[in-house]
Coordinates of C-alpha atoms in Angstrom, one line a residue:
Chain I
X113 CA -43.3 23.2 56.1
X114 CA -44.4 19.9 54.4
X115 CA -42.1 17.1 53.4
X116 CA -41.4 16.4 49.8
X117 CA -41.8 12.9 48.3
X118 CA -38.4 12.3 46.8
X119 CA -39.5 9.4 44.6
X120 CA -42.3 11.3 43.2
X121 CA -40.0 14.2 42.4
X122 CA -37.5 11.9 40.7
X123 CA -40.3 10.2 38.7
X124 CA -41.6 13.5 37.5
X125 CA -38.1 14.5 36.5
X126 CA -37.5 11.4 34.5
X127 CA -40.8 11.8 32.7
X128 CA -40.1 15.4 31.8
X129 CA -36.6 14.6 30.6
X130 CA -37.9 11.7 28.4
X131 CA -40.5 14.0 26.9
X132 CA -37.9 16.7 26.2
X133 CA -35.7 14.1 24.5
X134 CA -38.6 12.5 22.8
X135 CA -37.4 9.1 23.9
X136 CA -39.8 6.2 23.7
X137 CA -38.5 3.3 25.6
X138 CA -34.9 2.6 26.3
X139 CA -32.0 2.7 23.9
X140 CA -28.9 0.8 24.5
X141 CA -25.8 0.6 22.4
X142 CA -23.4 -2.2 22.9
X143 CA -20.2 -3.3 21.2
X144 CA -17.8 -1.1 19.2
X145 CA -17.4 0.0 15.6
X146 CA -14.4 -1.9 14.3
X147 CA -11.5 -0.3 12.4
X148 CA -11.6 -1.0 8.6
X149 CA -8.7 -1.9 6.4
X150 CA -8.2 -2.5 2.7
X151 CA -5.3 -3.4 0.5
X152 CA -5.0 -2.1 -3.0
X153 CA -2.4 -2.8 -5.7
X154 CA -1.1 0.4 -7.3
X155 CA 1.7 -1.1 -9.5
X156 CA 1.7 -4.7 -10.6
X157 CA 5.3 -6.0 -11.0
X158 CA 6.3 -3.1 -13.2
X159 CA 9.9 -3.1 -14.7
X160 CA 11.9 0.0 -13.9
X161 CA 15.1 0.5 -15.8
X162 CA 18.4 0.9 -14.1
X163 CA 18.7 4.5 -12.9
X164 CA 15.0 5.1 -13.7
X165 CA 11.9 5.7 -11.6
X166 CA 8.2 4.8 -11.7
X167 CA 5.5 7.2 -10.6
X168 CA 2.2 5.9 -9.1
X169 CA -0.8 8.3 -8.8
X170 CA -2.2 8.0 -5.2
X171 CA -5.7 9.0 -4.3
X172 CA -6.8 9.5 -0.7
X173 CA -9.9 7.7 0.5
X174 CA -10.0 9.6 3.7
X175 CA -8.2 6.9 5.6
X176 CA -6.4 7.5 8.9
X177 CA -3.3 5.6 7.8
X178 CA -1.8 4.8 4.5
X179 CA 0.9 2.1 4.5
X180 CA 2.9 1.9 1.3
X181 CA 4.1 -1.7 0.7
X182 CA 7.0 -2.2 -1.7
X183 CA 8.4 -5.3 -3.3
X184 CA 11.6 -4.7 -5.2
X185 CA 14.5 -6.9 -6.4
X186 CA 17.2 -4.3 -7.0
X187 CA 19.1 -2.0 -4.7
X188 CA 19.7 0.7 -3.8
X189 CA 16.2 2.1 -4.1
X190 CA 14.5 5.2 -2.9
X191 CA 10.8 6.0 -2.1
X192 CA 9.5 9.5 -2.5
X193 CA 6.1 11.2 -2.6
X194 CA 5.1 14.6 -3.9
X195 CA 4.8 17.1 -1.1
X196 CA 1.2 18.1 0.0
X197 CA 1.8 21.7 -0.8
X198 CA 3.6 21.5 -4.2
X199 CA 3.1 20.0 -7.6
X200 CA 6.6 19.2 -8.5
X201 CA 8.8 18.4 -5.5
X202 CA 9.2 14.9 -4.3
X203 CA 10.6 14.1 -0.9
X204 CA 11.7 11.0 0.8
X205 CA 10.7 12.5 4.1
X206 CA 7.0 11.9 3.5
X207 CA 7.5 8.4 4.8
X208 CA 8.4 6.6 8.0
X209 CA 10.6 4.8 7.9
X210 CA 12.3 6.6 5.1
X211 CA 13.7 4.5 2.2
X212 CA 16.6 6.5 1.0
X213 CA 19.1 4.6 -1.1
X214 CA 17.9 1.6 0.7
X215 CA 20.1 -1.4 0.2
X216 CA 17.7 -4.2 1.3
X217 CA 15.6 -5.8 -1.4
X218 CA 12.1 -7.2 -0.7
X219 CA 11.4 -10.1 -3.0
X220 CA 8.9 -12.1 -0.8
X221 CA 5.4 -10.8 -1.6
X222 CA 4.2 -11.6 1.9
X223 CA 7.1 -9.5 3.4
X224 CA 7.2 -6.2 1.6
X225 CA 9.0 -3.0 2.8
X226 CA 6.3 -1.1 4.7
X227 CA 6.4 2.7 5.3
X228 CA 3.6 4.9 6.5
X229 CA 2.7 8.0 4.5
X230 CA 3.1 11.2 6.5
X231 CA 0.9 14.2 5.9
X232 CA 4.0 16.4 6.3
X233 CA 7.6 16.5 5.4
X234 CA 10.6 17.7 7.4
X235 CA 12.1 21.1 6.7
X236 CA 11.3 24.6 7.4
X237 CA 11.8 24.0 11.1
X238 CA 9.9 20.7 11.2
X239 CA 12.0 17.8 12.4
X240 CA 11.5 14.4 10.9
X241 CA 10.1 11.8 13.2
X242 CA 12.6 9.4 14.7
X243 CA 10.2 6.9 16.2
X244 CA 7.0 5.2 15.0
X245 CA 5.2 6.9 17.9
X246 CA 6.2 10.3 16.5
X247 CA 5.4 9.3 13.0
X248 CA 1.9 8.2 13.9
X249 CA 1.2 11.8 15.0
X250 CA 1.7 12.8 11.3
X251 CA 0.1 9.9 9.6
X252 CA -2.5 10.8 7.1
X253 CA -3.6 10.6 3.6
X254 CA -3.6 13.0 0.7
X255 CA -3.7 12.9 -3.0
X256 CA -0.1 12.7 -4.3
X257 CA 2.2 10.8 -6.5
X258 CA 4.4 8.1 -5.1
X259 CA 7.8 7.5 -6.8
X260 CA 10.1 4.5 -6.7
X261 CA 13.6 5.1 -7.9
X262 CA 15.8 2.2 -9.0
X263 CA 19.4 3.1 -8.1
X264 CA 20.6 -0.3 -9.1
X265 CA 22.5 -1.3 -12.3
X266 CA 19.9 -3.7 -13.6
X267 CA 16.1 -3.3 -14.3
X268 CA 14.1 -3.6 -11.1
X269 CA 10.8 -5.4 -10.7
X270 CA 8.5 -3.3 -8.5
X271 CA 5.1 -3.9 -6.9
X272 CA 3.5 -1.1 -5.0
X273 CA 0.5 -1.7 -2.7
X274 CA -1.3 0.4 -0.2
X275 CA -2.9 -0.8 3.0
X276 CA -5.5 1.8 4.1
X277 CA -6.7 1.9 7.6
X278 CA -9.6 3.8 9.0
X279 CA -9.6 4.1 12.7
X280 CA -12.6 4.7 14.9
Chain D
X221 CA 5.4 -5.4 -30.6
X222 CA 5.1 -8.0 -33.3
X223 CA 3.0 -11.1 -32.8
X224 CA 6.2 -13.2 -33.1
X225 CA 7.9 -11.3 -30.4
X226 CA 4.8 -11.5 -28.2
X227 CA 4.7 -15.3 -28.6
X228 CA 8.4 -15.5 -27.9
X229 CA 7.9 -13.7 -24.6
X230 CA 4.9 -15.8 -23.7
X231 CA 6.8 -19.0 -24.3
X232 CA 9.7 -17.8 -22.2
X233 CA 7.3 -16.8 -19.3
X234 CA 5.7 -20.2 -19.5
X235 CA 9.1 -21.8 -19.4
X236 CA 9.9 -19.9 -16.3
X237 CA 6.6 -20.7 -14.7
X238 CA 7.0 -24.4 -15.4
X239 CA 10.4 -24.3 -13.6
X240 CA 9.0 -22.9 -10.4
X241 CA 10.2 -24.6 -7.2
X242 CA 8.3 -23.9 -4.0
X243 CA 10.3 -22.6 -1.1
X244 CA 9.6 -21.6 2.5
X245 CA 9.2 -17.9 1.5
X246 CA 7.6 -18.5 -1.9
X247 CA 5.2 -21.4 -1.6
X248 CA 3.5 -20.5 -4.8
X249 CA 4.4 -18.5 -7.9
X250 CA 3.4 -14.9 -8.0
X251 CA 3.3 -12.2 -10.6
X252 CA 6.3 -10.5 -8.9
X253 CA 8.3 -13.6 -9.0
X254 CA 7.5 -14.3 -12.6
X255 CA 8.5 -10.8 -13.8
X256 CA 11.5 -10.7 -11.5
X257 CA 12.7 -14.1 -12.9
X258 CA 12.1 -12.8 -16.5
X259 CA 14.1 -9.7 -15.7
X260 CA 16.9 -11.8 -14.4
X261 CA 17.3 -13.4 -17.9
X262 CA 18.2 -10.0 -19.3
X263 CA 15.7 -10.6 -22.1
X264 CA 13.1 -8.1 -21.0
X265 CA 14.0 -5.5 -23.6
X266 CA 10.5 -4.2 -23.8
X267 CA 10.3 -3.8 -20.0
X268 CA 7.0 -5.6 -19.7
X269 CA 5.4 -6.0 -16.3
X270 CA 2.5 -7.7 -14.6
X271 CA -0.2 -5.9 -16.6
X272 CA 1.3 -7.1 -19.8
X273 CA 1.1 -10.6 -18.6
X274 CA -2.6 -10.2 -17.7
X275 CA -3.4 -8.7 -21.0
X276 CA -1.5 -11.1 -23.3
X277 CA -0.9 -14.4 -21.6
X278 CA -3.1 -17.4 -21.0
X279 CA -3.8 -19.0 -17.7
X280 CA -2.2 -19.8 -15.4
X281 CA 0.1 -16.9 -16.1
X282 CA -2.5 -14.2 -16.3
X283 CA -4.1 -15.3 -13.0
X284 CA -1.0 -15.4 -10.9
X285 CA -1.5 -13.7 -7.5
X286 CA -0.1 -10.2 -7.4

């Protein structure tokens, strides 16, 4: 029995694989595709009467995360979004952290209240997330309406922004 | 809104802007700060907001950062 030339065999194998893949020369990819972010103003210092609310249409751009940023100068205030599966019901459980009769005001533009939009809402056997780690499992984006409710006794100034993030 | 009332609001907003005092957390005037300050006067009967300022006021008011 004759001996096989291993290097010849490997060389032939490489050539055949290259031909099969139609590779001409070597291809090398280096680096990584960075995440993308974008900030958009949805409501520019609107005035919401005492006991009133302001609705902001929200359009998904396919982002992985939608952070809703709120500046407001009255309290208490509540943040809601229309549920993904209805056209008329608004829930405060679409966000983490929730802003339910929240008593902190956020008047510094560079330090807004930040909540991530969840692509679900607690109820029907689903438990609301209690940690950011849990909330991130439900982060998502969908077309909805975001509602800011002014529970204070004076008109509120409200700015709403969204920070969208697309992860790799 | 009458032109007279519009000018009255513009004058009041300008007065508020001219009285801005920088602070550690607000180093520059913003649209939020301007409208919030105007709301605090109790005179915002029409409930105007930042877009009204952009559409009706001259610089520097209409160019305030949001």
